[in-house]
mmCIF file of C-alpha atoms and ligand atoms in Angstrom:
data_model
loop_
_atom_site.group_PDB
_atom_site.id
_atom_site.type_symbol
_atom_site.label_atom_id
_atom_site.label_comp_id
_atom_site.label_asym_id
_atom_site.label_seq_id
_atom_site.Cartn_x
_atom_site.Cartn_y
_atom_site.Cartn_z
ATOM 1 C CA MET A 1 0.475 -20.230 18.094
ATOM 2 C CA ILE A 2 2.303 -17.488 18.919
ATOM 3 C CA ARG A 3 5.601 -18.307 18.842
ATOM 4 C CA SER A 4 8.760 -15.548 19.761
ATOM 5 C CA ALA A 5 11.550 -15.200 17.231
ATOM 6 C CA ILE A 6 15.220 -13.214 17.312
ATOM 7 C CA THR A 7 17.250 -11.253 14.451
ATOM 8 C CA ILE A 8 20.001 -12.591 13.018
ATOM 9 C CA SER A 9 22.207 -10.460 10.124
ATOM 10 C CA THR A 10 24.670 -11.488 8.165
ATOM 11 C CA VAL A 11 25.677 -8.500 6.756
ATOM 12 C CA PRO A 12 29.103 -6.003 7.473
ATOM 13 C CA GLU A 13 26.834 -2.727 6.805
ATOM 14 C CA SER A 14 24.099 -3.745 8.627
ATOM 15 C CA VAL A 15 26.235 -3.150 12.414
ATOM 16 C CA GLY A 16 24.979 -0.935 14.350
ATOM 17 C CA GLY A 17 21.283 -1.629 13.149
ATOM 18 C CA PRO A 18 18.578 -3.520 14.709
ATOM 19 C CA PHE A 19 20.218 -6.708 14.961
ATOM 20 C CA VAL A 20 20.299 -8.872 17.406
ATOM 21 C CA TYR A 21 23.202 -11.421 16.487
ATOM 22 C CA HIS A 22 25.601 -10.096 13.656
ATOM 23 C CA GLY A 23 28.051 -12.441 11.757
ATOM 24 C CA ASP A 24 28.220 -15.985 12.100
ATOM 25 C CA LEU A 25 24.985 -17.476 10.969
ATOM 26 C CA GLU A 26 24.687 -20.982 12.587
ATOM 27 C CA THR A 27 26.180 -19.280 15.812
ATOM 28 C CA GLY A 28 23.614 -17.381 15.958
ATOM 29 C CA ILE A 29 20.901 -19.951 15.134
ATOM 30 C CA ALA A 30 22.518 -22.108 18.035
ATOM 31 C CA ALA A 31 22.573 -19.059 20.647
ATOM 32 C CA ALA A 32 19.002 -18.689 20.050
ATOM 33 C CA ALA A 33 18.277 -21.523 20.210
ATOM 34 C CA GLU A 34 19.624 -21.971 23.956
ATOM 35 C CA THR A 35 18.209 -19.167 24.633
ATOM 36 C CA GLY A 36 14.551 -20.110 24.049
ATOM 37 C CA PHE A 37 13.035 -18.534 20.852
ATOM 38 C CA ASP A 38 10.808 -20.746 18.710
ATOM 39 C CA GLY A 39 12.687 -19.243 15.761
ATOM 40 C CA VAL A 40 15.229 -16.817 13.389
ATOM 41 C CA GLU A 41 14.366 -14.041 11.599
ATOM 42 C CA ILE A 42 17.161 -13.629 9.089
ATOM 43 C CA PHE A 43 18.625 -10.414 7.468
ATOM 44 C CA PRO A 44 20.928 -11.876 4.732
ATOM 45 C CA THR A 45 23.720 -10.257 2.668
ATOM 46 C CA HIS A 46 21.218 -12.075 -1.028
ATOM 47 C CA ALA A 47 19.449 -15.268 -1.232
ATOM 48 C CA ASN A 48 22.495 -16.818 -2.356
ATOM 49 C CA ASP A 49 24.837 -16.295 -0.008
ATOM 50 C CA ILE A 50 23.387 -18.591 1.489
ATOM 51 C CA ASP A 51 23.286 -21.896 1.659
ATOM 52 C CA GLY A 52 20.188 -23.903 2.914
ATOM 53 C CA PHE A 53 21.577 -27.238 2.871
ATOM 54 C CA LEU A 54 23.225 -25.846 5.946
ATOM 55 C CA LEU A 55 20.834 -24.029 7.155
ATOM 56 C CA ARG A 56 18.298 -26.440 6.693
ATOM 57 C CA GLY A 57 21.025 -28.923 8.969
ATOM 58 C CA TRP A 58 21.577 -26.334 11.682
ATOM 59 C CA LEU A 59 17.307 -25.752 11.851
ATOM 60 C CA GLN A 60 16.733 -29.132 12.162
ATOM 61 C CA LYS A 61 19.961 -29.594 14.774
ATOM 62 C CA HIS A 62 18.523 -26.393 16.700
ATOM 63 C CA SER A 63 15.381 -26.831 16.565
ATOM 64 C CA ILE A 64 14.233 -23.957 15.844
ATOM 65 C CA GLN A 65 11.831 -22.379 12.889
ATOM 66 C CA LEU A 66 13.227 -19.579 10.484
ATOM 67 C CA ALA A 67 10.491 -16.946 11.423
ATOM 68 C CA ALA A 68 11.059 -15.192 7.976
ATOM 69 C CA MET A 69 13.783 -12.733 5.893
ATOM 70 C CA GLY A 70 14.742 -8.993 5.401
ATOM 71 C CA THR A 71 15.783 -7.830 2.609
ATOM 72 C CA GLY A 72 16.817 -4.946 2.952
ATOM 73 C CA ALA A 73 20.460 -5.333 2.765
ATOM 74 C CA GLY A 74 19.858 -4.784 -1.104
ATOM 75 C CA TRP A 75 18.651 -1.215 0.187
ATOM 76 C CA LEU A 76 21.786 -0.604 2.344
ATOM 77 C CA THR A 77 24.151 -2.567 0.269
ATOM 78 C CA ARG A 78 23.217 -1.608 -3.084
ATOM 79 C CA LYS A 79 19.965 1.591 -2.967
ATOM 80 C CA LEU A 80 18.075 -0.655 -4.489
ATOM 81 C CA ARG A 81 13.995 0.136 -4.121
ATOM 82 C CA LEU A 82 11.240 -0.744 -5.593
ATOM 83 C CA THR A 83 10.157 3.183 -6.394
ATOM 84 C CA ASP A 84 13.246 4.094 -7.479
ATOM 85 C CA PRO A 85 12.849 6.679 -11.049
ATOM 86 C CA ASP A 86 15.285 3.893 -13.314
ATOM 87 C CA PRO A 87 13.078 1.655 -14.025
ATOM 88 C CA LEU A 88 16.622 -0.898 -13.879
ATOM 89 C CA VAL A 89 17.129 -0.335 -10.199
ATOM 90 C CA ARG A 90 13.742 -1.050 -9.696
ATOM 91 C CA ALA A 91 14.142 -4.920 -11.722
ATOM 92 C CA ALA A 92 16.962 -5.387 -9.732
ATOM 93 C CA GLY A 93 14.991 -4.162 -6.781
ATOM 94 C CA ARG A 94 12.176 -6.567 -7.544
ATOM 95 C CA ASP A 95 14.925 -9.429 -8.579
ATOM 96 C CA PHE A 96 16.608 -9.029 -4.809
ATOM 97 C CA ILE A 97 13.052 -9.666 -3.313
ATOM 98 C CA GLY A 98 11.786 -12.226 -5.572
ATOM 99 C CA GLY A 99 15.165 -14.556 -4.390
ATOM 100 C CA ILE A 100 13.927 -14.067 -0.897
ATOM 101 C CA VAL A 101 10.977 -14.697 -1.385
ATOM 102 C CA ASP A 102 12.421 -18.273 -2.769
ATOM 103 C CA PHE A 103 14.226 -18.884 -0.218
ATOM 104 C CA ALA A 104 12.537 -17.759 2.773
ATOM 105 C CA GLY A 105 9.892 -19.217 0.985
ATOM 106 C CA GLY A 106 10.918 -22.599 0.481
ATOM 107 C CA PHE A 107 11.364 -22.876 3.873
ATOM 108 C CA GLY A 108 7.782 -21.806 4.809
ATOM 109 C CA ALA A 109 8.974 -17.852 6.030
ATOM 110 C CA PRO A 110 7.556 -14.751 3.885
ATOM 111 C CA ALA A 111 10.072 -12.118 3.030
ATOM 112 C CA ILE A 112 9.757 -8.840 4.172
ATOM 113 C CA ILE A 113 9.803 -5.351 2.463
ATOM 114 C CA GLY A 114 10.683 -2.721 4.620
ATOM 115 C CA SER A 115 14.174 -0.663 3.462
ATOM 116 C CA MET A 116 13.470 -1.607 -0.283
ATOM 117 C CA GLN A 117 9.774 0.326 -0.286
ATOM 118 C CA GLY A 118 11.623 3.748 -0.246
ATOM 119 C CA ARG A 119 10.138 6.892 -0.656
ATOM 120 C CA TYR A 120 8.843 9.952 -3.281
ATOM 121 C CA GLY A 121 10.597 12.884 -3.920
ATOM 122 C CA ASP A 122 13.352 14.105 -6.219
ATOM 123 C CA GLY A 123 10.586 14.544 -8.937
ATOM 124 C CA VAL A 124 8.820 11.442 -8.201
ATOM 125 C CA THR A 125 5.235 11.844 -7.195
ATOM 126 C CA ARG A 126 4.074 10.302 -4.398
ATOM 127 C CA ASP A 127 0.754 8.624 -6.743
ATOM 128 C CA GLN A 128 3.600 7.397 -8.984
ATOM 129 C CA ALA A 129 5.809 6.028 -6.423
ATOM 130 C CA LEU A 130 2.572 3.609 -5.600
ATOM 131 C CA ASP A 131 1.616 2.566 -9.221
ATOM 132 C CA TRP A 132 4.811 1.450 -9.096
ATOM 133 C CA LEU A 133 5.256 0.126 -5.040
ATOM 134 C CA ARG A 134 1.330 -1.645 -6.623
ATOM 135 C CA ALA A 135 3.084 -3.079 -9.967
ATOM 136 C CA GLU A 136 5.956 -4.556 -7.514
ATOM 137 C CA LEU A 137 3.756 -5.613 -4.726
ATOM 138 C CA ASN A 138 1.248 -7.519 -7.353
ATOM 139 C CA GLN A 139 4.180 -9.240 -8.869
ATOM 140 C CA LEU A 140 5.088 -10.957 -5.465
ATOM 141 C CA GLY A 141 2.388 -11.318 -2.845
ATOM 142 C CA PRO A 142 1.496 -13.735 -5.623
ATOM 143 C CA ARG A 143 5.088 -15.818 -6.154
ATOM 144 C CA ALA A 144 5.192 -15.560 -2.594
ATOM 145 C CA HIS A 145 1.914 -17.117 -2.592
ATOM 146 C CA ALA A 146 3.628 -19.914 -5.001
ATOM 147 C CA HIS A 147 5.221 -21.001 -1.466
ATOM 148 C CA GLY A 148 2.659 -21.083 0.531
ATOM 149 C CA VAL A 149 3.298 -18.193 2.408
ATOM 150 C CA PRO A 150 2.828 -14.394 2.881
ATOM 151 C CA LEU A 151 4.616 -11.372 1.151
ATOM 152 C CA LEU A 152 5.405 -8.973 3.713
ATOM 153 C CA TYR A 153 5.128 -5.463 3.636
ATOM 154 C CA GLU A 154 6.443 -2.996 7.000
ATOM 155 C CA PRO A 155 4.823 0.524 6.943
ATOM 156 C CA LEU A 156 8.042 2.190 8.234
ATOM 157 C CA ASN A 157 8.356 5.250 10.755
ATOM 158 C CA ARG A 158 8.187 9.101 8.955
ATOM 159 C CA TYR A 159 11.920 9.085 9.599
ATOM 160 C CA GLU A 160 12.498 6.251 6.862
ATOM 161 C CA THR A 161 9.649 6.429 4.307
ATOM 162 C CA ASN A 162 6.805 8.705 2.757
ATOM 163 C CA LEU A 163 4.427 5.868 1.647
ATOM 164 C CA PHE A 164 2.845 5.165 4.555
ATOM 165 C CA ASN A 165 3.649 5.182 8.060
ATOM 166 C CA THR A 166 0.611 3.395 10.278
ATOM 167 C CA LEU A 167 -1.345 0.537 9.623
ATOM 168 C CA SER A 168 -4.716 1.440 8.739
ATOM 169 C CA GLU A 169 -3.340 3.491 6.327
ATOM 170 C CA ALA A 170 -0.772 0.563 4.827
ATOM 171 C CA ALA A 171 -3.375 -1.926 5.025
ATOM 172 C CA ASP A 172 -6.138 0.842 2.993
ATOM 173 C CA PHE A 173 -3.153 0.383 0.326
ATOM 174 C CA LEU A 174 -3.034 -3.249 0.256
ATOM 175 C CA GLU A 175 -6.752 -3.705 -0.679
ATOM 176 C CA THR A 176 -6.053 -1.568 -4.091
ATOM 177 C CA LEU A 177 -3.689 -4.572 -4.670
ATOM 178 C CA ASN A 178 -4.997 -7.683 -7.036
ATOM 179 C CA THR A 179 -3.380 -9.756 -5.043
ATOM 180 C CA ARG A 180 -4.380 -10.790 -1.444
ATOM 181 C CA ASN A 181 -1.305 -12.172 -0.214
ATOM 182 C CA VAL A 182 0.949 -8.724 1.384
ATOM 183 C CA LYS A 183 0.370 -8.788 4.992
ATOM 184 C CA LEU A 184 1.057 -6.071 6.851
ATOM 185 C CA LEU A 185 4.317 -6.343 9.518
ATOM 186 C CA ALA A 186 3.919 -4.568 12.281
ATOM 187 C CA ASP A 187 7.256 -2.795 14.166
ATOM 188 C CA LEU A 188 6.271 -1.554 17.125
ATOM 189 C CA PHE A 189 9.013 0.846 17.333
ATOM 190 C CA HIS A 190 7.733 2.527 13.648
ATOM 191 C CA MET A 191 4.412 2.354 15.547
ATOM 192 C CA ASN A 192 5.074 4.162 18.914
ATOM 193 C CA VAL A 193 6.820 6.974 16.769
ATOM 194 C CA GLU A 194 3.145 7.251 13.972
ATOM 195 C CA GLU A 195 0.508 5.359 16.234
ATOM 196 C CA VAL A 196 -1.977 7.309 18.464
ATOM 197 C CA ASP A 197 -2.645 3.802 20.424
ATOM 198 C CA LEU A 198 -0.726 0.126 19.070
ATOM 199 C CA ALA A 199 -2.924 -1.927 20.453
ATOM 200 C CA GLU A 200 -6.180 0.404 18.957
ATOM 201 C CA SER A 201 -4.288 -0.361 16.196
ATOM 202 C CA ILE A 202 -3.871 -3.766 15.997
ATOM 203 C CA ARG A 203 -6.969 -4.564 16.741
ATOM 204 C CA LYS A 204 -8.309 -2.268 13.688
ATOM 205 C CA ALA A 205 -5.884 -4.005 10.831
ATOM 206 C CA GLY A 206 -7.093 -7.525 12.489
ATOM 207 C CA HIS A 207 -6.104 -10.293 10.239
ATOM 208 C CA THR A 208 -4.392 -8.399 8.288
ATOM 209 C CA ILE A 209 -0.846 -8.767 10.240
ATOM 210 C CA GLY A 210 1.514 -11.154 8.770
ATOM 211 C CA HIS A 211 4.212 -10.969 11.005
ATOM 212 C CA VAL A 212 5.570 -8.501 14.369
ATOM 213 C CA HIS A 213 9.022 -6.544 15.285
ATOM 214 C CA PHE A 214 9.609 -6.505 19.245
ATOM 215 C CA ALA A 215 10.498 -3.642 19.638
ATOM 216 C CA ASP A 216 10.129 -1.211 23.188
ATOM 217 C CA SER A 217 9.934 2.343 22.038
ATOM 218 C CA ASN A 218 13.674 3.525 22.021
ATOM 219 C CA ARG A 219 14.509 0.151 20.054
ATOM 220 C CA ARG A 220 15.778 -1.809 23.219
ATOM 221 C CA ALA A 221 14.411 -5.278 23.710
ATOM 222 C CA ILE A 222 11.034 -5.384 25.046
ATOM 223 C CA GLY A 223 11.344 -4.225 28.387
ATOM 224 C CA PHE A 224 14.729 -1.566 28.136
ATOM 225 C CA GLY A 225 11.910 1.854 27.316
ATOM 226 C CA HIS A 226 8.895 2.571 28.110
ATOM 227 C CA THR A 227 6.041 0.644 25.891
ATOM 228 C CA ALA A 228 3.389 -0.424 27.514
ATOM 229 C CA ALA A 229 3.935 -4.495 26.409
ATOM 230 C CA LYS A 230 0.701 -6.363 28.133
ATOM 231 C CA PRO A 231 -2.033 -4.444 25.818
ATOM 232 C CA ILE A 232 -0.338 -4.969 22.436
ATOM 233 C CA ALA A 233 0.270 -8.833 23.507
ATOM 234 C CA GLN A 234 -3.716 -8.662 24.186
ATOM 235 C CA ALA A 235 -4.777 -6.576 20.998
ATOM 236 C CA LEU A 236 -2.520 -9.771 19.066
ATOM 237 C CA MET A 237 -4.050 -12.630 21.201
ATOM 238 C CA ASP A 238 -7.464 -10.899 21.147
ATOM 239 C CA VAL A 239 -7.416 -10.432 16.664
ATOM 240 C CA GLY A 240 -6.588 -14.480 17.033
ATOM 241 C CA TYR A 241 -2.782 -13.436 15.948
ATOM 242 C CA GLY A 242 -1.144 -16.639 15.196
ATOM 243 C CA GLY A 243 2.520 -15.630 13.903
ATOM 244 C CA PHE A 244 6.032 -14.538 15.131
ATOM 245 C CA VAL A 245 6.875 -11.994 17.212
ATOM 246 C CA SER A 246 10.835 -11.199 16.599
ATOM 247 C CA GLY A 247 13.088 -9.194 18.577
ATOM 248 C CA GLU A 248 14.591 -6.773 15.652
ATOM 249 C CA ILE A 249 16.575 -4.367 18.639
ATOM 250 C CA PHE A 250 20.052 -3.388 19.320
ATOM 251 C CA PRO A 251 21.758 -5.309 20.229
ATOM 252 C CA TRP A 252 21.964 -3.623 23.604
ATOM 253 C CA PRO A 253 23.445 -3.988 26.230
ATOM 254 C CA ASP A 254 25.331 -6.851 24.906
ATOM 255 C CA PRO A 255 23.483 -8.898 22.154
ATOM 256 C CA GLN A 256 22.642 -12.097 24.749
ATOM 257 C CA THR A 257 21.313 -10.163 26.884
ATOM 258 C CA ALA A 258 19.131 -8.720 24.872
ATOM 259 C CA ALA A 259 17.589 -12.064 23.184
ATOM 260 C CA GLU A 260 16.885 -12.679 26.951
ATOM 261 C CA LYS A 261 15.243 -9.423 27.980
ATOM 262 C CA THR A 262 13.452 -10.211 24.462
ATOM 263 C CA LEU A 263 12.329 -13.804 25.451
ATOM 264 C CA GLU A 264 11.515 -12.853 29.391
ATOM 265 C CA SER A 265 9.104 -9.514 27.453
ATOM 266 C CA PHE A 266 8.101 -12.044 25.233
ATOM 267 C CA ARG A 267 6.498 -14.800 28.278
ATOM 268 C CA ALA A 268 5.448 -12.463 30.512
ATOM 269 C CA SER A 269 3.685 -10.598 27.944
ATOM 270 C CA PHE A 270 1.332 -13.806 25.903
ATOM 271 C CA ARG A 271 1.371 -15.063 29.613
ATOM 272 C CA ARG A 272 -2.588 -15.206 29.454
HETATM 273 C C1 LER B 301 13.159 -3.337 9.153
HETATM 274 O O1 LER B 301 11.904 -4.014 9.712
HETATM 275 C C2 LER B 301 12.985 -2.005 10.001
HETATM 276 O O2 LER B 301 12.019 -1.257 10.268
HETATM 277 C C3 LER B 301 13.015 -0.779 9.394
HETATM 278 O O3 LER B 301 13.759 0.202 9.881
HETATM 279 C C4 LER B 301 14.979 -1.003 8.897
HETATM 280 O O4 LER B 301 15.745 -0.935 9.487
HETATM 281 MN MN1 MN B 302 10.754 -3.682 11.190
#
């Protein structure tokens, strides 16, 4: 069953970014549940900054699931990335992501590698960067598997990474890993920049898709831009997608309106 989710960030530096609720986690969870979402996607400062006991209680109290956790704060606040030329930075990036893999895994939720993939250039060749990324995913994929969850790898648009920008090239790269536990995150905002036909790309990627970021062409809630959501939703249903569709969007015009528009569009798009 395809489920809805909405983003909550606890990272002060991410204000202005594509997260609907910001700040206090319990307040965000309560608002998401009250709005009617099935899950929340959390963007934390660090795995250790969230009290798992409290989080479990809030999720239970509000009858909502943890959909996924982002790792981008490692890049945003500390400039960690898996393809940095400095082995200490790569190791710190692996530790940062690993902590979130384990924390989220305890809740049956996957961690997302988006910004933490980094990029090649500045003396690092593309092949070198991909070798480093492959080595890290080969470690982190099985680590997620130990919790019974996938690890999510997210192709980003060309302005955010030069490694992989489309689902199909990322899917080909995942084929070169020793682990089958790394799945794709299809972010409709990035796809709008890079793909020729979003629905067709989803059909081709098929069961390699493990998570979806539900964002319109302008990164506002679906319905506030020009992306046609219905053919995309139909493609996800046709390939048997059974994960979360999560609003990683700007809180425009305000968080609650963005959340409500996301859920309204989710229901309209995925109703058969
Ligand atoms: C993360 O999910 C993402 O989409 C990137 O653009 C980082 O914000
Ligand atoms: Mn995304």
